[in-house]
PDB file of C-alpha atoms in Angstrom:
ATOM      1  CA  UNK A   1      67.092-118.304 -48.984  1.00 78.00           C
ATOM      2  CA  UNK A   2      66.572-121.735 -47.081  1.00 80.00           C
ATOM      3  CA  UNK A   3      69.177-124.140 -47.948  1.00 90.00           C
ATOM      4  CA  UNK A   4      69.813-127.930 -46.525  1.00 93.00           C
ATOM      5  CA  UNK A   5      73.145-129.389 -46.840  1.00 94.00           C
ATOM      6  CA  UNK A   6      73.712-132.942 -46.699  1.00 95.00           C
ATOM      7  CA  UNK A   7      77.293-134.764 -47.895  1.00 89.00           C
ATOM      8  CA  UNK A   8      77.169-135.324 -51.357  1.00 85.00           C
ATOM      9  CA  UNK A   9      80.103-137.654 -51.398  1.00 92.00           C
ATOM     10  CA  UNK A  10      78.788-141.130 -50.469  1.00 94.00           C
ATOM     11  CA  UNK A  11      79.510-142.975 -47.617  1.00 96.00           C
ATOM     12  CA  UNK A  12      81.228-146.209 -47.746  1.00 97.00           C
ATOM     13  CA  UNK A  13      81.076-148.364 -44.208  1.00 96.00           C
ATOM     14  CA  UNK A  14      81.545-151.805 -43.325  1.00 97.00           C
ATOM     15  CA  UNK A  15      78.970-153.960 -42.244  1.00 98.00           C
ATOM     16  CA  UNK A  16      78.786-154.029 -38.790  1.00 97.00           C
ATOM     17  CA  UNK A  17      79.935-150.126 -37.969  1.00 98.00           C
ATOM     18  CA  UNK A  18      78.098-146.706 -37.474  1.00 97.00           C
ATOM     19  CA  UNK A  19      77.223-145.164 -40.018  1.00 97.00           C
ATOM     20  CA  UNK A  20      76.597-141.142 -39.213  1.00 97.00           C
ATOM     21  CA  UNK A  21      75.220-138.438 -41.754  1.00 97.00           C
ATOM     22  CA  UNK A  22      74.599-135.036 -41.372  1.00 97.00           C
ATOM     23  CA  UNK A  23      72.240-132.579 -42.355  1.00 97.00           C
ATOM     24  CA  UNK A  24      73.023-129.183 -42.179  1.00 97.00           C
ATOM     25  CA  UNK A  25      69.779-126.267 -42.618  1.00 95.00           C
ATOM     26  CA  UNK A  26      70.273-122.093 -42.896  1.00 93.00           C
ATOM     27  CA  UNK A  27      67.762-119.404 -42.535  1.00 89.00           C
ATOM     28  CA  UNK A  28      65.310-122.394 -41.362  1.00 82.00           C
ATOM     29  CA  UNK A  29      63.235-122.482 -37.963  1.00 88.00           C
ATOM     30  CA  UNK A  30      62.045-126.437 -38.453  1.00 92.00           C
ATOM     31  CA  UNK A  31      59.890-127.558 -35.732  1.00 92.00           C
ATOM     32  CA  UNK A  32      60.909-130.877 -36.733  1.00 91.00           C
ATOM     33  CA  UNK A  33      62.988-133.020 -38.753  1.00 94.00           C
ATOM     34  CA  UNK A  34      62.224-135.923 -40.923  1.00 95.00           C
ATOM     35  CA  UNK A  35      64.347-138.341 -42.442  1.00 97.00           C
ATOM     36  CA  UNK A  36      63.595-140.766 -45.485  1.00 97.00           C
ATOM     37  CA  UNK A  37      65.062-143.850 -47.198  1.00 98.00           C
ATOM     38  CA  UNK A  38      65.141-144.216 -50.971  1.00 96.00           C
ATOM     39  CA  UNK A  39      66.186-147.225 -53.185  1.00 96.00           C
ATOM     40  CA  UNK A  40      67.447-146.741 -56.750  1.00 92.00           C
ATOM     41  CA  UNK A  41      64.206-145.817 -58.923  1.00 91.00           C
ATOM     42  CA  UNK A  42      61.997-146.027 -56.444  1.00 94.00           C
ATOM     43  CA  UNK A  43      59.972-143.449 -53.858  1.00 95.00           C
ATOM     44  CA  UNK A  44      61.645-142.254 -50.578  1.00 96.00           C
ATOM     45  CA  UNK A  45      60.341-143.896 -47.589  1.00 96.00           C
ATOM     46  CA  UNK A  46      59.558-142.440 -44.276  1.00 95.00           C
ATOM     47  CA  UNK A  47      62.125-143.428 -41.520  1.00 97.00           C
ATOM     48  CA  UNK A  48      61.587-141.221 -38.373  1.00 94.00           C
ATOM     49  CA  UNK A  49      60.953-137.687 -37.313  1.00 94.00           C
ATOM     50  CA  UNK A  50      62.813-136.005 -34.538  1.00 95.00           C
ATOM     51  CA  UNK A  51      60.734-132.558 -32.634  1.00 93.00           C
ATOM     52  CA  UNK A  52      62.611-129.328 -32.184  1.00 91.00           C
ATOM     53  CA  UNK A  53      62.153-130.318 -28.598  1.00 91.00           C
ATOM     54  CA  UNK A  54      63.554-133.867 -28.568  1.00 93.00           C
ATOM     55  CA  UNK A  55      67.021-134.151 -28.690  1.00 88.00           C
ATOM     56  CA  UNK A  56      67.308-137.693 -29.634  1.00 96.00           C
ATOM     57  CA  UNK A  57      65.303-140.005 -30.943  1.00 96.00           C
ATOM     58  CA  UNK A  58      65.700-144.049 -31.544  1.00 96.00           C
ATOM     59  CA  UNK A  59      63.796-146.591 -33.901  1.00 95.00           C
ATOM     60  CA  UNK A  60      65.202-150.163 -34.031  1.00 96.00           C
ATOM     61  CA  UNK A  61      69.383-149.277 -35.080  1.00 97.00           C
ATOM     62  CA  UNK A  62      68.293-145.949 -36.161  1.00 98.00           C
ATOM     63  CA  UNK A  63      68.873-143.124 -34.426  1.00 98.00           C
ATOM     64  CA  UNK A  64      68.570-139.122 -34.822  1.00 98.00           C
ATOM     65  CA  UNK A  65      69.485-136.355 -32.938  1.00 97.00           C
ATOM     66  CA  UNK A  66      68.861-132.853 -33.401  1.00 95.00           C
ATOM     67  CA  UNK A  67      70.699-129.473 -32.589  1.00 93.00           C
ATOM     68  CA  UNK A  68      68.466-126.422 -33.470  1.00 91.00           C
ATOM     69  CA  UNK A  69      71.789-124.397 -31.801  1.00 93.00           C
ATOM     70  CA  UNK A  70      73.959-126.135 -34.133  1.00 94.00           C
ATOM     71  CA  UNK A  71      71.025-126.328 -36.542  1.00 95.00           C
ATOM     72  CA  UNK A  72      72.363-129.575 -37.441  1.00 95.00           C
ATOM     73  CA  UNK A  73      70.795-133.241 -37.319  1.00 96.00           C
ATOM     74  CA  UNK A  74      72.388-136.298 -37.063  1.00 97.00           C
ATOM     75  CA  UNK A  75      71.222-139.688 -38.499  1.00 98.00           C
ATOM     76  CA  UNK A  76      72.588-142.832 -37.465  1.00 98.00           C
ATOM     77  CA  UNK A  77      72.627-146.163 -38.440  1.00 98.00           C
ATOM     78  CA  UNK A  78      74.195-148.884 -35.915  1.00 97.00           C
ATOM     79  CA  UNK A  79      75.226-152.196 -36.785  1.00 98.00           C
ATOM     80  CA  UNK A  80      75.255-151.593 -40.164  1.00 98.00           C
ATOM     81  CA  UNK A  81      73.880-153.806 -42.706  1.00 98.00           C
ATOM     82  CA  UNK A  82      74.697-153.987 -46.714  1.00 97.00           C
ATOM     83  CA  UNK A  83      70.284-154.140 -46.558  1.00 98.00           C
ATOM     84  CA  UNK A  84      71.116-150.321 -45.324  1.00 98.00           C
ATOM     85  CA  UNK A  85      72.899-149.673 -48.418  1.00 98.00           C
ATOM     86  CA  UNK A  86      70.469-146.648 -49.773  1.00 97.00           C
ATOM     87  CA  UNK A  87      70.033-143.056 -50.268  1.00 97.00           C
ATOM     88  CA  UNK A  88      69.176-141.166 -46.985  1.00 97.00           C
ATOM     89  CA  UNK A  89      67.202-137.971 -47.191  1.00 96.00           C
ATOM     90  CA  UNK A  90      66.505-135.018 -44.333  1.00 96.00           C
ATOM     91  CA  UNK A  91      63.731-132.564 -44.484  1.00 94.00           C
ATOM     92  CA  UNK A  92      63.352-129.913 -42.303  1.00 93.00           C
ATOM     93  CA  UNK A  93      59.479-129.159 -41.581  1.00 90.00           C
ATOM     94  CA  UNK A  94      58.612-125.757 -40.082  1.00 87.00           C
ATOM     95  CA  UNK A  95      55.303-125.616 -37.925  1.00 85.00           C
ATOM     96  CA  UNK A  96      53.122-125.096 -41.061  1.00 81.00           C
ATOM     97  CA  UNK A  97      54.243-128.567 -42.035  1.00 82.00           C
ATOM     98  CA  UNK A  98      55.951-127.041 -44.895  1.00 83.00           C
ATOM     99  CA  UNK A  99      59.279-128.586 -45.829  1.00 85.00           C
ATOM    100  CA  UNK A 100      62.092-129.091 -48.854  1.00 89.00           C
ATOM    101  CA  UNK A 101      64.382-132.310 -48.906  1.00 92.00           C
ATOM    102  CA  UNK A 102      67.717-132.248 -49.202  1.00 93.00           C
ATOM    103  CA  UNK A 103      69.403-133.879 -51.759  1.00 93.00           C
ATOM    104  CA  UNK A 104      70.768-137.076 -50.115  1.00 95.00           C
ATOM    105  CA  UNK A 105      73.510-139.284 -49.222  1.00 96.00           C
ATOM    106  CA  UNK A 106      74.053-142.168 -50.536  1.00 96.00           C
ATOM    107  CA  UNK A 107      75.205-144.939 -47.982  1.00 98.00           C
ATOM    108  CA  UNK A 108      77.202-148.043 -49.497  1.00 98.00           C
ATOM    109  CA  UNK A 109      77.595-150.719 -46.777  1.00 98.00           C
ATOM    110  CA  UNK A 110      79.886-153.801 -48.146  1.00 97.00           C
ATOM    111  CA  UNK A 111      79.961-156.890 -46.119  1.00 94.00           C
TER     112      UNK A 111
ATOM    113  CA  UNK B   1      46.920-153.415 -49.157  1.00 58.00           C
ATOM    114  CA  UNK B   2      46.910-149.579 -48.983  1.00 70.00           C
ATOM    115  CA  UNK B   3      49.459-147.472 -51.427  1.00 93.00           C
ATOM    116  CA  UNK B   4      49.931-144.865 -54.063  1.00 97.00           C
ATOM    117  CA  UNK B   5      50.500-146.178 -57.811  1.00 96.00           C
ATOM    118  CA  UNK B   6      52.059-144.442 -60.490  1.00 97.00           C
ATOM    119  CA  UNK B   7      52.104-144.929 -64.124  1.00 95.00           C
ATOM    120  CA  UNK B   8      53.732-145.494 -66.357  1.00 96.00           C
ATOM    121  CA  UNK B   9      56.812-146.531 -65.001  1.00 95.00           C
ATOM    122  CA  UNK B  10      59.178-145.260 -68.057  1.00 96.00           C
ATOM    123  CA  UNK B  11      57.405-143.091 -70.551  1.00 94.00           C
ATOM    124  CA  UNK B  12      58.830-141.339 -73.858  1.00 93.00           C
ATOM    125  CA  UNK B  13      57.844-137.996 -74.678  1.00 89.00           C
ATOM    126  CA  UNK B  14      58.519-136.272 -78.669  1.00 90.00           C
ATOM    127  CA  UNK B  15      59.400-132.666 -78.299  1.00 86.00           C
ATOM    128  CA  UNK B  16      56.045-130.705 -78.317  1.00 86.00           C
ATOM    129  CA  UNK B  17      53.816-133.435 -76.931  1.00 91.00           C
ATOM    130  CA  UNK B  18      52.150-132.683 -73.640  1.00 94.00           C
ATOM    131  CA  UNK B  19      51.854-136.060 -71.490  1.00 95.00           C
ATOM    132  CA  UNK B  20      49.557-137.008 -68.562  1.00 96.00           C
ATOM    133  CA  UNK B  21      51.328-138.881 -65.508  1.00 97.00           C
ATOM    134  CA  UNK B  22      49.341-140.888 -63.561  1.00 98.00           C
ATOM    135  CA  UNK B  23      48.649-141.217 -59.346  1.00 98.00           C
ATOM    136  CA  UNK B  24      46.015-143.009 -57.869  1.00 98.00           C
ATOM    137  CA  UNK B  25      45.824-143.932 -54.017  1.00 97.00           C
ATOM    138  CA  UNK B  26      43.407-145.949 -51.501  1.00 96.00           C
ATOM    139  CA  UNK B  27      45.043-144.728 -48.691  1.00 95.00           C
ATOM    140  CA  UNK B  28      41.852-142.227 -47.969  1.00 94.00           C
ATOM    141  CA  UNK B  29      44.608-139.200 -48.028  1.00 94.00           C
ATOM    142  CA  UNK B  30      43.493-136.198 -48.379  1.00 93.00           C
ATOM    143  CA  UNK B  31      46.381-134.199 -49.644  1.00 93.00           C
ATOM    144  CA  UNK B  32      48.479-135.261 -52.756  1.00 95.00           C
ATOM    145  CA  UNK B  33      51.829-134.363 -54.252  1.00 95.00           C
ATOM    146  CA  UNK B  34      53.641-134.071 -56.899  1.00 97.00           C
ATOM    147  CA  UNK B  35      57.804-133.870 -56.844  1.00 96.00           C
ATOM    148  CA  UNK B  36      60.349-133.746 -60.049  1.00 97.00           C
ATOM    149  CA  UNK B  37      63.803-135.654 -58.949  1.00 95.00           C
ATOM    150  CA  UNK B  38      67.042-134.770 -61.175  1.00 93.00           C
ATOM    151  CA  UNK B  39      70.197-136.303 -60.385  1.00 84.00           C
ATOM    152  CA  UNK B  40      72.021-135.094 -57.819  1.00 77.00           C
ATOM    153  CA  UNK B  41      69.352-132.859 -56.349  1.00 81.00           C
ATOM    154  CA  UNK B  42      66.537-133.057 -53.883  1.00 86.00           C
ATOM    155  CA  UNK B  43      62.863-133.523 -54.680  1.00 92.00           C
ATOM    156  CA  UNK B  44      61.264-130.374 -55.710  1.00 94.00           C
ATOM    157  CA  UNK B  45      57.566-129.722 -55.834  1.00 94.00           C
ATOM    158  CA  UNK B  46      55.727-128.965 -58.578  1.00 97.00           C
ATOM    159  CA  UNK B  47      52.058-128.898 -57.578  1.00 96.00           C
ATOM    160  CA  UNK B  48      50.042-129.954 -54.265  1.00 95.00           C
ATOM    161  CA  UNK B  49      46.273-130.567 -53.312  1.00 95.00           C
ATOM    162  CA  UNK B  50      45.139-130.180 -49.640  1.00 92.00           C
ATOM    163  CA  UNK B  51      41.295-131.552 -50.813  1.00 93.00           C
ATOM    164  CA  UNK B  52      39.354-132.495 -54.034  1.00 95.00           C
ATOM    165  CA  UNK B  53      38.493-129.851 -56.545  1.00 95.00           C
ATOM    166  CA  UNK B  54      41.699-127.447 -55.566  1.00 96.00           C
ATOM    167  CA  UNK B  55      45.291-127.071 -56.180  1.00 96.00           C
ATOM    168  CA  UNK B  56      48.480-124.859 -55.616  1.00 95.00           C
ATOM    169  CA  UNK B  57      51.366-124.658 -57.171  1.00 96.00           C
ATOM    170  CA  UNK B  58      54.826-125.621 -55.278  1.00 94.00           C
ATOM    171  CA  UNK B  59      58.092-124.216 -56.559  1.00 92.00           C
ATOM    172  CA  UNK B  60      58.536-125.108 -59.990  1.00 95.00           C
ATOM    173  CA  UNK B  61      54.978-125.427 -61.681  1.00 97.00           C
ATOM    174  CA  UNK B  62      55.880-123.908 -64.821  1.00 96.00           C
ATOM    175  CA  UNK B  63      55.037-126.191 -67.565  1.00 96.00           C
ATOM    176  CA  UNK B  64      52.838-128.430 -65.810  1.00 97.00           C
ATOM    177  CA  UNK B  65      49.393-128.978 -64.861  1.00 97.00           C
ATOM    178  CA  UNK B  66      46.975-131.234 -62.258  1.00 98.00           C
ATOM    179  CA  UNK B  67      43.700-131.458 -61.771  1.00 98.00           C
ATOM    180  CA  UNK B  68      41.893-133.211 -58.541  1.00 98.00           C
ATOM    181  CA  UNK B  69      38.313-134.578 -60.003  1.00 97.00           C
ATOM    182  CA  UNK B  70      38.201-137.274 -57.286  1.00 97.00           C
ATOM    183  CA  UNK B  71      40.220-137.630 -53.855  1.00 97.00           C
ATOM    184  CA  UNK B  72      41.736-140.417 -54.828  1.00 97.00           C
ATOM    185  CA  UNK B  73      43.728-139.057 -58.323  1.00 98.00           C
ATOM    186  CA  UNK B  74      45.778-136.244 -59.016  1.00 98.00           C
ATOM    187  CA  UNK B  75      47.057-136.800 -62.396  1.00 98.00           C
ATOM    188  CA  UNK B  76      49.908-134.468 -63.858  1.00 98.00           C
ATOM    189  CA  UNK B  77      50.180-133.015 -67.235  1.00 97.00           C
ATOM    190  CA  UNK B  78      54.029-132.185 -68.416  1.00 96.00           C
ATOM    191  CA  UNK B  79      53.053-129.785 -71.387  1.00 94.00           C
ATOM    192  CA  UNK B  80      55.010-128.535 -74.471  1.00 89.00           C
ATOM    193  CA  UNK B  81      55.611-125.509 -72.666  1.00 88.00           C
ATOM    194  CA  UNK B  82      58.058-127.432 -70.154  1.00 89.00           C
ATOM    195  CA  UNK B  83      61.585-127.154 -71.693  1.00 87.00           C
ATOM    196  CA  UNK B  84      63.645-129.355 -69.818  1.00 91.00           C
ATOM    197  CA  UNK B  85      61.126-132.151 -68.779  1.00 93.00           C
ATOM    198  CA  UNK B  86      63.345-134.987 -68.720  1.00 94.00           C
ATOM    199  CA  UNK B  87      63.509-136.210 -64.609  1.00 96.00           C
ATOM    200  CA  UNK B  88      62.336-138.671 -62.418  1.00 96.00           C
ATOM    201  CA  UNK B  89      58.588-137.864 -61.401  1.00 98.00           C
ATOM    202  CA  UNK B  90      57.319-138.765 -57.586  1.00 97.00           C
ATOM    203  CA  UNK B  91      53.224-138.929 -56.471  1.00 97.00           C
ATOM    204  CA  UNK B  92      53.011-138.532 -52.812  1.00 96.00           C
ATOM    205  CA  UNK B  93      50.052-138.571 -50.281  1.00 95.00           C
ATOM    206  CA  UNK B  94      49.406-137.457 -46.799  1.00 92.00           C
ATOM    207  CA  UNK B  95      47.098-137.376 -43.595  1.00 87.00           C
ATOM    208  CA  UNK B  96      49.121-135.300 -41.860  1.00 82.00           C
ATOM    209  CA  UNK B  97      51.917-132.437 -42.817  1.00 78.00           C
ATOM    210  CA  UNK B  98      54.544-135.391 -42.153  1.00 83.00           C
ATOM    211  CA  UNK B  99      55.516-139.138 -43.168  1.00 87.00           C
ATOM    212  CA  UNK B 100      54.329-139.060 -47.039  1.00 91.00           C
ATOM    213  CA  UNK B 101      53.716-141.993 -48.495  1.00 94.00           C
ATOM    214  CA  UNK B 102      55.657-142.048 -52.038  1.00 96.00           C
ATOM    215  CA  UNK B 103      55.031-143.974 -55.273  1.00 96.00           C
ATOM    216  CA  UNK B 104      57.482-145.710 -57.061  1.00 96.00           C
ATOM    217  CA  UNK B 105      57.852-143.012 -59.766  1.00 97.00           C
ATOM    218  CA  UNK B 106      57.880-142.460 -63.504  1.00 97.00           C
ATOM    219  CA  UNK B 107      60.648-141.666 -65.368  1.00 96.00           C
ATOM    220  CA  UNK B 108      60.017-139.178 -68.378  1.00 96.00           C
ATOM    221  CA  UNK B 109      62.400-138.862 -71.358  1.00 94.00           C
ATOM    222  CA  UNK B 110      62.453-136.575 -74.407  1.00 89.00           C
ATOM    223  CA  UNK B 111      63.273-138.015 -77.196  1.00 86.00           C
TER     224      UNK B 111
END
């Protein structure tokens, strides 16, 4: 069955540094990637998408790669800010534009 | 300005009582969405509408039910029937098969 793994344990990062999360898909052929913020009790907001062939993409201090070897995608936020502090989600979309989010990590960024 | 609301914001359900959630959006989307949100998991979909008058069901539709009168609501019913209906409920809407736009949610409790 299709799973998507992201870290469950959140990630604590100072203001100012990289923050990097991974999400991890099996028995998945996405044709893209999308990635969404969400706030405590409220909807997830779209970030970015990344294409199966694009390996990196960039929007303002985020940015996302994507491995389909490794079938892995990274999401990174630079320069970090505790505004970033949130819950990041990944959802791998196959061509149909069908896709299942992941659970999550939480990002904690203290000044 | 264009968005999806949701409401009630916090509702209380008595065992046996069906409820009605509900979504309404100016956005001019034509699909809808519905997504259940338990702690520690990802969003999973319940029900989804690609145009007005028809519906499928996502991956856990047992002990629910929509119905798309207009193009701008999808309302969901949580009946009696579903036995753990406790969660964190998200509308979504959609011109294309990526980048929802989410509502802020409703948050259902049994009491």
């Amino acid at each position: 069955s299709q799973k998507i793994e992201q870290n469950s344990e959140a990630l604590n990062i100072q203001e100012g540094k990289t923050a990097t999360l991974t999400c991890n898909y099996t028995n998945y052929s996405p044709a893209y990637l999308q990635w969404y913020r969400q706030d405590p009790g409220r909807g997830p907001v779209f970030l970015l998408l990344i294409r199966e062939n694009e390996k990196e993409k960039r929007k303002e201090r985020l940015k996302v790669t994507f491995d389909t070897t490794l079938k892995q995608s990274l999401f990174h936020i630079t320069a970090s800010q505790p505004a970033d502090s949130a819950t990041y989600l990944c959802a791998p979309t196959d061509s149909w534009g069908k896709f299942q989010f992941g659970a999550g990590t939480q990002v904690v960024v203290t000044p | 300005d264009g968005g999806i609301t949701q409401s009630p914001k916090y509702l209380f359900r008595k065992e046996g009582q069906n409820v009605t959630l509900s979504c309404e959006q100016n956005l001019n989307h034509d699909a809808m969405y519905w997504y259940r949100q338990d702690p520690g998991q990802g969003l999973r979909l319940i029900y989804y509408s690609q145009i007005v008058n028809d519906f499928q069901k996502g991956d856990i539709a047992e002990g629910y039910s929509v119905s798309r009168e207009k193009k701008e609501s999808f309302p969901l019913t949580v009946t009696s029937a579903q036995k753990n209906p406790t969660a964190f409920y998200l509308c979504a809407s959609s011109r294309q098969s990526y980048g929802y736009t989410f509502g802020s949610g409703t948050r259902l409790t049994v009491v």
